[in-house]
Every structure is written in structure tokens, then in C-alpha cells.
């Protein structure tokens, strides 16, 4: 079975994916809603920025994040002024990296779902006496449910497989910032193929099951 | 339904600007019933309804009963206006069942003592068997019935219907039209009904607001508006007058029903005695009416009524339009200009209108 260090890596990975997904859904919802409805001239710029992690090498992203989070970087200076620590090589830093890295995987399905609802159901709800907040929770949110399932699972699964960004800003501190994908890399480096197999297989299975859930659940929505 | 709607008054005086399109609408409705908003597509009918509902921003005044929905000093958002809106497409909430859709507005707009209960609306629109079903898979007519029920259950003071039949096929159209007629009779609720179908207007409307190029051109009782020679409705190929009459008998051997208004009798195909003693609307196309100066006896035409010429509109075309008064109701006759000259028709002259066919609406 897994040794203690690998168990730590698994635990950190799951915790990172869960926290990142929650942050992503919270941040991604208003962003996706805005992108789906705005006529602002900045829409294209924001769209391009959100999609950037899809094409950028994770090391590039990680490099800039490292600079920003480091003690002399802009974010690092702010956090030092506020709390006294830097975020580089910490779990919080990993969350920030993961959120940026997985942003398009959450924002795109939500944007798509909000766009598909169109203005009509919200107008109908208004004529039936539903105020702004009520319309959002009573109509938009439930109608966007398939989009939320896709966004949550894609965000979670994509964070599970993160490597480059984590390596750049998290270092590889066992028990603190060492995640599964890096543990696998370490095992291979030290020719521990048995352990590498176990972790790799675990990630493969987990990712497959998650994607299978998305497709099954969302298909059922469409039929009923 | 709502006590304020009993007063029935609706006063609209608004202007909307949307890019190059601008709308100016001014009209009043004095009693509950159906007011048709009639005009060609692009005339601004939908924009008018959207502005009244607060879905499109308009300047000006909208008052329903005693409530001011907007004026110089205030502007109620859509959800604060007790309005029912039935869109062209049913637009049901797909995440809710039929019952969930019906209850959406009911739960949000407090139910008073006079609120029509869910059961009453459900039975009025025959939705009993649909209640637990998902809205996906309902037929177009069923969906639109649910949409109408949903709007009614939100306890509106004003019901807005934006061509609710246009997305339906012919058979569902007739079916839904019948439901709308039932609603019209049973609910004391002012309704604005957008349509570009003269048939629907003739059948449903008590009053009519005519729109052209973003402006309300004229408004008044439908029977008058349909026959006013200065308005485009009377120039339509299917220009027609609507006469109110009572079914008084049935000639079984010929398959004809007898309809009376004042001392006049009209023959209508089919047995309509089951309608009882309520007033019914008959439509008489202008092209089916011819005029004679003396009462003809040896003719195949059964429906001959005395009338007085109210107006003759002679233009350049070979046809001309004559407006007639027949015991207080108005008829239209489209005859050739040559006939009008030959008969030397004068305003005030007494004639006989020979009516080739009459349709029950």
C-alpha cells in the first residue's frame, strides 16, 4: 500500500483540488455571468486572459507567480505587510496557482451555461414577481446546473493533474506542498517504479471516474 | 381577480427610444376585457407590451386601475408590477414541473382572499393531468396553456399576451383561442392582446388599438375600429364587420341556424342552438355584401336586411367601400365604383344589404 509520504501527497492533492474548486466556483460565477452578458469593450481582453492557462506552459505561469509571490514581489510585499509571511512554497500559494491554472476549465462551462439560458427565463421570472436575487437563485442557478457540474468536476480533475505550476511555486516539500503528480516524478527519478505505478494508476482511475460522472449526470439532465 | 382591476382603467402614455426605432403610445382602456393591439410586424406592438411590463425602459406614464406603475416621479421594476405576461414562445422553466411553473408566480405574489386558486385555473385551462409532468415533451398548445395559467396565478391586474398563438399550428390555435374566450368571459381582468391576425382580433377583442410605425394611430371599440373607413383595417382584402346577434332557432331540414339582431334575421350554416341565449359575434366580410335599392324576393340570397348608408369611400380603384348602419350595428359592403354611381348612392339613403355568407366567430 501507500507509504506515509505518499499518503501525505494524496491528502494534500485532494485538499488542494477541493479548496481550489470551491474558490474557483465562487470567483468563476460572477466572472462567467459578466462575460456571458456584458457588452463591455474589455470583454475580449478578459476572455483572452481567462483562456491563457489553456495554452501557456505551466512553467511560465509558475515563474511569474513565483516572482509575484516572492518576498520582493508585489503580492509578497502585500502579504508580508499584512500577515508577515510570503505565499511562495506554502499551501495557500498552491491554491492561488491552481485557481489561475484551472480558471478556464471552470469559467468556460459556466459562461456557456449562462449564455444558453438567454434573457427570456429571467424576464418571465420578473413578470411573475421575482426580484433580482430571487431570479438568480430561483431560475438562473438551477437552469445552469449542468454547467456547474461540468465546471466543478473539470476544475477538480484538472487541479489533480497539476504539475508545472506547483513545482515552480510550491517547491516539493513533503507533507506541505508535495502533491501526487510530483511524488510520481520523484519516484520515477529514483527508479521506484512500483510506487510510481500505484500513484499513477490512482490518478488515472480517479480522473476517469470523475469525467464519467460528468457525462452520465449531464446526459440524464438533458433527457428528463 | 384583483379588486383594482375591476375599476378596469388602464392609461398608457409612453415613449421608448431604441437605436433608430422609437415608439410613442397613448391610449386608455376603460373596462376589463380584451383590447387588441393590432398592426403590421415592426409596428412596435411587442415593444409596447414590454414597456408596459417594465421589461424595456420607457419614459412616460403607465397607470393600471388606481396604481401608478410609472410616471415622472417613480418607476416600478418589472417584478414590482402586478402584470401577467404571456410571450410568443411559452418560455416555461425547464427545471420545474408543470405544477412548479404554475406555483412560481403564485408563491411570489401574495395571495389575497380574491385570488383564483390553483385548482380553479387548472380546471379552467384543463391542466389536471399535466400537473406532475416535466414541461419538456408537452405539445405547443399545452405549453402555452401552462404559460397562461402561470401568468394568471401570479394574480395580475393586467394580462399582456404577445401573439400567444403564433407559435402554434392551426388546430392548436383554434383550441387555445377557445380557452382564451373562456378566460375572457370568466375573469374580470383587462387584457392587452397583440396580434396581426384580423381573425383573432374580430373574435376576441372588445377594443382595439391600432399601431403603425411605432405610433398608436387610433383606439376605440373593436366593432367601430374594424369598420372605420379612414383606418386601414377596412381596406384589407378580408375587411369585415362584426355583428352581435342571438341564436334563435334551427331549420333542421336545411341545416341552418337562425340569428336575430333587432328585427333582422340571418341564416348561418350548422346547428348553433347549444350556445343558448348569450350574445354571439358574427363576422360578415365586406366582399360578401351587395346592395339593392328595393327588397329582392326572387333571389338565392337568404340574408337581406334593411340598412342606411353612413359613408361611401370612392377612390381611383374599380372597387369602393360603403359603410352601413343596420339597426345600430355597422356593416361594410365592397361594391364596384360603377354600381355606386349607377345606384347614385348617397349618405343617409335607405338600401337593402344582401349578405351572401355569415360566419360565427
XYZ file of C-alpha atoms in Angstrom:
585
model
C 0.000 0.000 0.000
C 0.932 3.682 0.034
C 3.709 4.777 2.354
C 3.268 7.710 4.736
C 4.793 10.292 2.383
C 2.592 9.161 -0.495
C -0.474 9.281 1.771
C 0.500 12.848 2.626
C 0.815 13.685 -1.063
C -2.610 12.151 -1.782
C -4.186 14.064 1.095
C -2.584 17.368 0.038
C -3.671 16.800 -3.579
C -7.302 16.148 -2.630
C -7.342 19.082 -0.214
C -5.805 21.354 -2.846
C -8.299 20.245 -5.515
C -11.267 20.693 -3.154
C -10.273 24.122 -1.880
C -9.301 25.321 -5.365
C -12.614 24.123 -6.824
C -14.590 25.969 -4.166
C -12.610 29.158 -4.715
C -12.957 28.728 -8.482
C -16.751 28.330 -8.319
C -17.039 31.382 -6.060
C -14.850 33.561 -8.284
C -15.884 31.969 -11.580
C -19.625 32.520 -11.102
C -19.640 36.345 -11.214
C -16.873 36.363 -13.823
C -18.710 33.910 -16.094
C -22.022 35.746 -15.587
C -20.363 39.019 -16.534
C -18.685 37.503 -19.590
C -21.946 35.900 -20.719
C -23.900 39.168 -20.559
C -21.553 42.111 -20.915
C -21.210 44.306 -23.968
C -18.140 45.943 -22.464
C -15.221 46.604 -24.831
C -12.996 44.767 -22.326
C -14.877 41.511 -22.843
C -12.432 40.166 -25.428
C -9.431 41.042 -23.311
C -10.863 39.319 -20.257
C -11.878 36.299 -22.347
C -8.327 36.002 -23.663
C -6.827 36.344 -20.176
C -9.131 33.655 -18.784
C -8.208 31.297 -21.642
C -4.468 31.955 -21.339
C -3.738 28.997 -18.983
C -5.069 26.679 -21.713
C -2.135 27.466 -23.988
C 0.587 28.790 -21.718
C 3.260 26.322 -20.453
C 2.553 25.875 -16.727
C 6.180 26.725 -16.029
C 5.682 30.196 -17.491
C 2.649 30.738 -15.319
C 4.509 29.332 -12.326
C 7.535 31.526 -12.977
C 5.558 34.745 -12.954
C 3.546 33.627 -9.933
C 6.767 32.845 -8.111
C 8.060 36.329 -8.846
C 4.791 37.885 -7.700
C 4.553 35.843 -4.509
C 8.235 36.078 -3.542
C 9.222 38.430 -0.675
C 10.248 41.176 -3.128
C 7.276 40.611 -5.493
C 4.137 42.811 -5.375
C 1.881 40.175 -3.821
C 4.636 39.039 -1.493
C 5.134 42.561 -0.186
C 1.439 42.986 0.463
C 1.140 39.684 2.318
C 4.245 40.487 4.313
C 2.829 43.858 5.302
C -0.459 42.255 6.305
C 0.481 38.970 7.882
C 4.207 38.705 7.792
C 4.646 35.614 5.576
C 5.042 35.109 1.842
C 2.797 32.706 -0.045
C 5.511 31.079 -2.105
C 6.234 27.486 -1.043
C 3.018 27.337 1.019
C -0.325 25.592 0.609
C -2.078 28.952 0.141
C 0.340 29.718 -2.679
C -0.568 26.388 -4.300
C -4.249 27.310 -4.111
C -3.595 30.638 -5.848
C -1.592 28.893 -8.559
C -4.238 26.186 -9.046
C -7.054 28.715 -9.238
C -5.335 30.604 -12.037
C -4.236 27.402 -13.769
C -7.747 25.854 -13.760
C -9.723 29.080 -14.284
C -10.761 28.419 -17.904
C -11.962 24.913 -17.022
C -14.494 26.422 -14.612
C -15.337 29.735 -16.283
C -15.970 28.326 -19.764
C -18.673 25.781 -18.834
C -20.372 28.350 -16.584
C -20.207 31.061 -19.255
C -21.630 28.618 -21.749
C -24.437 27.578 -19.388
C -25.383 31.179 -18.533
C -25.293 32.183 -22.196
C -27.561 29.303 -23.141
C -30.242 30.317 -20.626
C -30.735 33.596 -22.514
C -32.648 36.611 -21.218
C -36.168 35.164 -21.560
C -36.462 32.958 -18.439
C -35.199 35.852 -16.324
C -37.761 38.193 -17.892
C -40.552 35.694 -17.279
C -39.459 35.359 -13.657
C -39.524 39.151 -13.275
C -43.087 39.344 -14.618
C -44.002 36.674 -12.048
C -42.780 38.868 -9.226
C -39.241 37.564 -8.670
C -36.664 40.216 -7.737
C -33.061 40.223 -8.896
C -31.568 37.881 -6.273
C -34.637 35.632 -6.345
C -34.377 35.360 -10.158
C -30.744 34.397 -9.885
C -31.179 31.667 -7.291
C -34.646 30.553 -8.429
C -34.063 30.429 -12.170
C -30.514 31.058 -13.407
C -28.750 28.793 -10.912
C -30.969 25.713 -11.366
C -31.011 26.147 -15.144
C -27.201 26.321 -15.126
C -26.893 23.143 -13.044
C -25.318 21.008 -15.797
C -22.773 23.790 -16.316
C -21.956 23.774 -12.599
C -21.427 20.015 -12.536
C -19.114 20.224 -15.529
C -17.262 23.208 -14.074
C -16.797 21.635 -10.633
C -15.560 18.284 -11.939
C -13.301 19.765 -14.625
C -11.845 22.229 -12.123
C -11.276 19.454 -9.587
C -9.832 16.927 -12.036
C -7.623 19.469 -13.730
C -6.172 20.556 -10.396
C -5.454 16.914 -9.519
C -3.170 16.660 -12.520
C -1.346 19.925 -11.982
C 2.455 19.686 -12.140
C 4.374 22.605 -13.574
C 2.834 25.450 -11.616
C 3.039 23.525 -8.360
C 6.663 22.682 -8.946
C 7.540 26.312 -9.617
C 5.744 27.962 -6.716
C 5.306 25.136 -4.229
C 8.685 23.601 -4.381
C 8.488 19.990 -3.383
C 8.165 19.973 0.385
C 6.879 16.561 1.524
C 3.900 16.859 3.826
C 3.389 20.507 2.911
C 3.401 21.179 -0.807
C 4.250 17.847 -2.373
C 1.294 16.698 -4.494
C 0.696 13.361 -6.260
C 1.985 14.354 -9.667
C 5.303 15.489 -8.181
C 5.543 12.425 -5.925
C 5.214 10.288 -9.072
C 8.008 12.268 -10.708
C 10.209 11.752 -7.645
C 9.541 8.009 -7.623
C 10.491 7.703 -11.281
C 13.638 9.787 -10.729
C 14.719 7.379 -8.001
C 13.630 4.334 -10.073
C 10.838 3.365 -7.607
C 8.552 2.175 -10.430
C 6.275 0.189 -8.126
C 5.278 3.250 -6.103
C 5.048 5.351 -9.280
C 2.651 2.769 -10.789
C 0.432 2.830 -7.745
C 0.082 6.623 -7.674
C -0.210 6.976 -11.451
C -2.889 4.297 -11.563
C -4.720 6.006 -8.734
C -4.749 9.358 -10.557
C -5.805 7.714 -13.821
C -8.718 5.918 -12.167
C -9.822 8.949 -10.176
C -9.790 11.250 -13.215
C -11.641 8.728 -15.368
C -14.360 8.153 -12.776
C -14.846 11.899 -12.323
C -15.247 12.520 -16.049
C -17.567 9.536 -16.356
C -19.759 11.079 -13.637
C -19.962 14.401 -15.529
C -21.012 12.821 -18.771
C -23.526 10.469 -17.153
C -25.157 13.066 -14.937
C -25.353 15.785 -17.579
C -26.777 13.392 -20.130
C -29.536 12.489 -17.711
C -30.364 16.180 -17.274
C -30.776 16.647 -20.953
C -33.195 13.737 -21.303
C -35.546 14.436 -18.395
C -59.405 38.880 -9.866
C -57.851 41.882 -8.257
C -60.245 44.489 -6.885
C -58.339 47.352 -8.518
C -58.732 45.707 -11.899
C -62.498 45.852 -11.502
C -62.181 49.582 -11.960
C -60.536 48.436 -15.134
C -58.900 51.626 -16.198
C -55.607 51.377 -17.996
C -53.925 54.574 -19.094
C -50.762 54.448 -21.175
C -48.821 57.462 -22.389
C -45.218 56.471 -23.057
C -42.271 56.883 -25.359
C -39.435 54.427 -25.981
C -36.207 55.008 -27.864
C -34.173 52.002 -29.034
C -31.477 52.925 -31.525
C -33.216 54.063 -34.679
C -36.629 52.789 -33.535
C -38.879 54.977 -31.476
C -42.278 54.241 -30.007
C -44.968 56.690 -28.984
C -48.037 55.138 -27.432
C -51.047 56.823 -25.943
C -54.349 55.120 -25.210
C -56.871 54.332 -22.487
C -58.907 51.261 -21.693
C -61.951 51.949 -19.561
C -63.223 48.480 -18.644
C -61.992 44.896 -18.197
C -61.954 42.845 -21.366
C -59.706 42.212 -24.323
C -58.038 45.120 -26.057
C -56.263 44.083 -29.230
C -53.028 45.811 -30.173
C -53.189 45.482 -33.922
C -50.594 46.376 -36.528
C -48.110 45.025 -39.050
C -44.926 43.364 -37.797
C -42.401 46.031 -36.924
C -45.136 48.458 -35.856
C -43.890 48.321 -32.265
C -46.548 46.078 -30.705
C -44.128 43.898 -28.763
C -42.080 46.921 -27.666
C -45.279 48.485 -26.328
C -46.109 45.416 -24.215
C -42.515 45.167 -22.975
C -42.569 48.830 -21.969
C -45.852 48.416 -20.079
C -44.367 45.434 -18.227
C -41.207 47.384 -17.443
C -39.019 44.996 -19.463
C -37.977 47.815 -21.802
C -37.308 51.206 -20.306
C -39.883 53.812 -21.331
C -40.471 57.434 -20.435
C -43.980 58.496 -19.511
C -46.962 57.267 -17.572
C -48.473 53.828 -17.090
C -51.425 53.579 -14.748
C -53.417 50.426 -14.060
C -56.548 50.942 -12.012
C -55.517 53.080 -9.058
C -51.858 52.048 -9.248
C -49.282 54.198 -10.950
C -46.621 51.889 -12.403
C -44.540 54.736 -13.685
C -44.733 58.479 -14.091
C -42.410 61.456 -13.801
C -41.552 60.651 -10.205
C -41.426 56.902 -9.965
C -40.612 53.793 -11.923
C -41.586 50.345 -10.690
C -39.308 47.497 -11.773
C -40.975 44.613 -13.607
C -41.159 42.394 -10.519
C -42.979 45.172 -8.633
C -45.690 45.471 -11.307
C -48.629 43.060 -10.856
C -48.547 42.087 -14.519
C -49.079 38.771 -16.290
C -47.060 38.381 -19.474
C -47.589 35.564 -21.976
C -44.802 35.588 -24.542
C -44.899 34.388 -28.139
C -42.976 31.260 -27.172
C -44.291 29.614 -23.982
C -40.910 30.122 -22.215
C -41.647 27.660 -19.404
C -38.999 26.988 -16.745
C -37.413 23.723 -17.822
C -36.082 22.912 -14.357
C -39.594 22.815 -12.916
C -42.606 20.580 -13.454
C -45.895 21.964 -14.757
C -47.029 22.425 -11.158
C -43.731 24.114 -10.277
C -44.197 26.527 -13.160
C -47.764 27.332 -12.111
C -46.742 27.906 -8.494
C -43.729 30.093 -9.333
C -45.661 33.335 -9.571
C -48.343 32.278 -7.092
C -45.763 31.866 -4.330
C -44.120 35.209 -5.063
C -47.151 37.468 -5.391
C -49.027 37.264 -2.123
C -52.383 35.571 -2.431
C -55.330 37.700 -1.307
C -58.836 36.468 -0.475
C -59.986 37.043 -4.030
C -57.115 35.101 -5.557
C -58.148 32.473 -8.004
C -56.875 29.247 -6.524
C -54.607 26.891 -8.367
C -57.487 24.445 -8.732
C -59.752 26.924 -10.446
C -57.150 27.944 -13.024
C -56.097 24.338 -13.540
C -59.650 23.288 -14.315
C -60.316 26.370 -16.434
C -57.345 25.525 -18.647
C -57.744 21.723 -18.331
C -54.276 21.172 -16.917
C -55.227 18.476 -14.360
C -53.384 15.582 -15.996
C -50.322 17.674 -16.845
C -49.525 18.851 -13.295
C -46.837 16.304 -12.326
C -45.227 16.243 -15.757
C -41.985 17.791 -16.898
C -42.576 20.730 -19.247
C -40.275 19.130 -21.806
C -42.364 16.956 -24.070
C -45.580 18.950 -23.770
C -47.181 19.978 -27.070
C -47.026 23.619 -28.131
C -50.658 24.173 -27.171
C -50.206 22.525 -23.763
C -47.102 24.612 -23.075
C -48.898 27.832 -23.948
C -51.845 26.861 -21.698
C -49.405 26.336 -18.815
C -47.798 29.705 -19.589
C -51.205 31.406 -19.488
C -52.091 29.644 -16.237
C -48.748 30.620 -14.725
C -49.331 34.267 -15.633
C -52.889 34.235 -14.231
C -51.821 32.616 -10.953
C -49.446 35.488 -10.243
C -52.633 37.471 -9.555
C -52.096 40.176 -12.173
C -54.048 43.418 -12.526
C -53.289 43.399 -16.234
C -52.644 40.473 -18.570
C -50.372 41.044 -21.558
C -50.480 38.499 -24.382
C -47.879 38.843 -27.137
C -49.203 36.841 -30.110
C -49.677 33.774 -27.906
C -50.998 31.735 -30.833
C -48.298 32.483 -33.367
C -46.054 29.548 -32.453
C -48.933 27.053 -32.741
C -50.256 25.067 -35.679
C -53.784 25.666 -36.967
C -55.604 23.077 -34.842
C -53.897 24.109 -31.594
C -54.601 27.730 -32.483
C -58.346 27.102 -32.538
C -58.170 25.103 -29.328
C -56.273 27.815 -27.464
C -58.481 30.531 -28.905
C -61.439 28.759 -27.318
C -59.638 28.729 -23.937
C -58.891 32.430 -24.271
C -62.561 33.127 -24.943
C -63.483 31.219 -21.781
C -60.947 33.265 -19.816
C -62.307 36.464 -21.248
C -65.790 35.574 -20.028
C -64.817 34.305 -16.593
C -62.128 36.733 -15.461
C -62.763 40.383 -14.832
C -59.292 41.315 -15.999
C -58.100 43.820 -18.563
C -56.023 42.098 -21.235
C -53.865 43.546 -23.970
C -53.648 41.113 -26.856
C -51.031 41.716 -29.540
C -51.993 40.324 -32.908
C -51.599 40.867 -36.605
C -54.430 38.480 -37.429
C -57.750 40.213 -38.247
C -59.488 36.901 -37.449
C -58.201 36.775 -33.875
C -58.977 40.445 -33.387
C -62.535 40.075 -34.640
C -63.076 37.063 -32.447
C -61.553 38.173 -29.155
C -61.303 41.923 -28.981
C -63.738 44.300 -27.310
C -61.496 47.269 -28.003
C -58.724 47.844 -30.476
C -55.570 49.934 -30.511
C -54.137 50.392 -33.971
C -50.370 50.786 -34.364
C -48.329 51.981 -37.323
C -44.586 52.690 -37.471
C -44.177 52.844 -33.720
C -47.197 55.027 -33.017
C -50.673 54.302 -31.715
C -52.781 55.707 -34.543
C -56.284 55.180 -33.203
C -58.152 53.318 -30.489
C -61.765 52.511 -29.703
C -64.382 49.725 -29.671
C -63.313 46.908 -31.999
C -66.574 46.822 -33.980
C -66.151 50.502 -34.760
C -62.423 50.327 -35.478
C -62.883 47.391 -37.876
C -65.333 49.375 -39.986
C -63.923 52.896 -39.887
C -63.202 53.828 -43.499
C -60.334 56.128 -42.519
C -58.432 53.211 -40.923
C -56.517 50.517 -42.801
C -58.498 47.590 -41.329
C -61.413 48.377 -43.638
C -59.078 48.366 -46.660
C -57.882 44.821 -46.058
C -58.930 42.199 -48.596
C -60.699 40.428 -45.737
C -62.237 43.598 -44.333
C -65.239 42.598 -42.276
C -67.806 43.854 -39.835
C -68.659 42.066 -36.601
C -72.320 41.927 -35.656
C -73.634 40.785 -32.301
C -76.702 38.544 -32.517
C -78.616 35.814 -30.663
C -79.206 32.307 -31.956
C -82.980 31.902 -32.019
C -83.619 28.721 -33.910
C -82.537 25.933 -36.191
C -84.040 24.798 -39.500
C -83.236 21.140 -39.309
C -84.272 20.241 -42.848
C -81.868 22.813 -44.352
C -79.095 22.623 -41.728
C -79.245 26.348 -40.992
C -79.376 28.262 -37.717
C -81.290 31.499 -37.360
C -79.646 34.504 -35.724
C -81.512 37.639 -34.755
C -80.462 41.177 -34.001
C -83.252 43.674 -33.659
C -85.847 42.653 -36.323
C -83.242 41.231 -38.650
C -82.690 37.531 -39.267
C -79.513 35.956 -40.552
C -79.032 32.352 -41.653
C -75.823 30.645 -40.580
C -74.840 27.088 -41.603
C -74.805 24.491 -38.814
C -76.713 23.986 -35.564
C -75.691 26.619 -33.027
C -78.668 26.397 -30.656
C -76.406 24.871 -27.941
C -74.967 28.364 -27.326
C -78.259 29.296 -25.641
C -79.259 32.918 -25.208
C -75.868 34.567 -24.904
C -74.862 37.224 -27.463
C -72.652 35.815 -30.215
C -70.357 37.508 -32.687
C -70.973 37.047 -36.397
C -68.470 38.109 -38.977
C -69.626 39.487 -42.304
C -66.964 40.088 -44.960
C -67.325 43.325 -46.921
C -66.929 41.455 -50.217
C -69.912 39.210 -49.351
C -72.304 42.138 -49.077
C -74.104 43.596 -52.108
C -76.639 46.429 -52.172
C -80.059 46.859 -53.756
C -82.460 49.780 -53.631
C -85.582 47.557 -53.457
C -86.125 44.409 -51.416
C -85.471 41.480 -53.777
C -87.770 38.486 -53.258
C -86.853 36.117 -56.028
C -83.199 35.664 -55.187
C -80.988 32.860 -53.890
C -79.684 35.153 -51.188
C -81.412 34.444 -47.850
C -79.939 37.209 -45.753
C -81.402 40.536 -46.718
C -81.518 43.348 -44.163
C -82.568 46.990 -44.461
C -79.755 49.464 -43.924
C -78.872 53.113 -44.201
C -75.753 54.417 -45.955
C -73.397 56.040 -43.447
C -70.450 56.685 -45.676
C -69.166 55.926 -49.162
C -65.455 55.841 -49.877
C -64.805 56.257 -53.579
C -61.225 56.308 -54.765
C -59.423 55.563 -58.031
C -59.772 51.805 -57.819
C -62.651 49.993 -59.534
C -63.908 48.989 -56.055
C -65.375 51.214 -53.403
C -66.380 50.702 -49.780
C -69.779 51.521 -48.293
C -70.383 51.772 -44.559
C -73.916 50.905 -43.485
C -75.996 51.234 -40.375
C -78.233 48.266 -39.747
C -80.358 48.628 -36.595
C -77.484 50.339 -34.799
C -74.819 47.869 -35.947
C -72.343 48.626 -38.683
C -71.889 46.621 -41.893
C -69.351 47.059 -44.670
C -70.086 46.456 -48.345
C -67.456 46.367 -51.042
C -69.085 47.104 -54.379
C -67.797 48.347 -57.716
C -67.470 52.070 -58.270
C -69.713 51.649 -61.305
C -72.515 50.214 -59.141
C -72.188 53.050 -56.653
C -72.534 55.576 -59.449
C -75.366 53.690 -61.158
C -77.328 53.423 -57.894
C -76.254 57.028 -57.136
C -75.646 56.088 -53.510
C -75.962 58.987 -51.100
C -75.176 59.279 -47.416
C -78.413 58.752 -45.489
C -80.047 56.750 -48.268
C -82.013 53.611 -47.364
C -80.906 50.423 -49.091
C -81.079 46.666 -48.665
C -77.905 44.739 -47.869
C -77.794 41.260 -49.405
C -75.407 39.119 -47.391
C -74.030 36.080 -49.167
C -72.379 34.459 -46.174
C -72.117 34.888 -42.417
C -69.603 33.196 -40.154
C -69.963 32.565 -36.428
C -66.779 33.604 -34.635
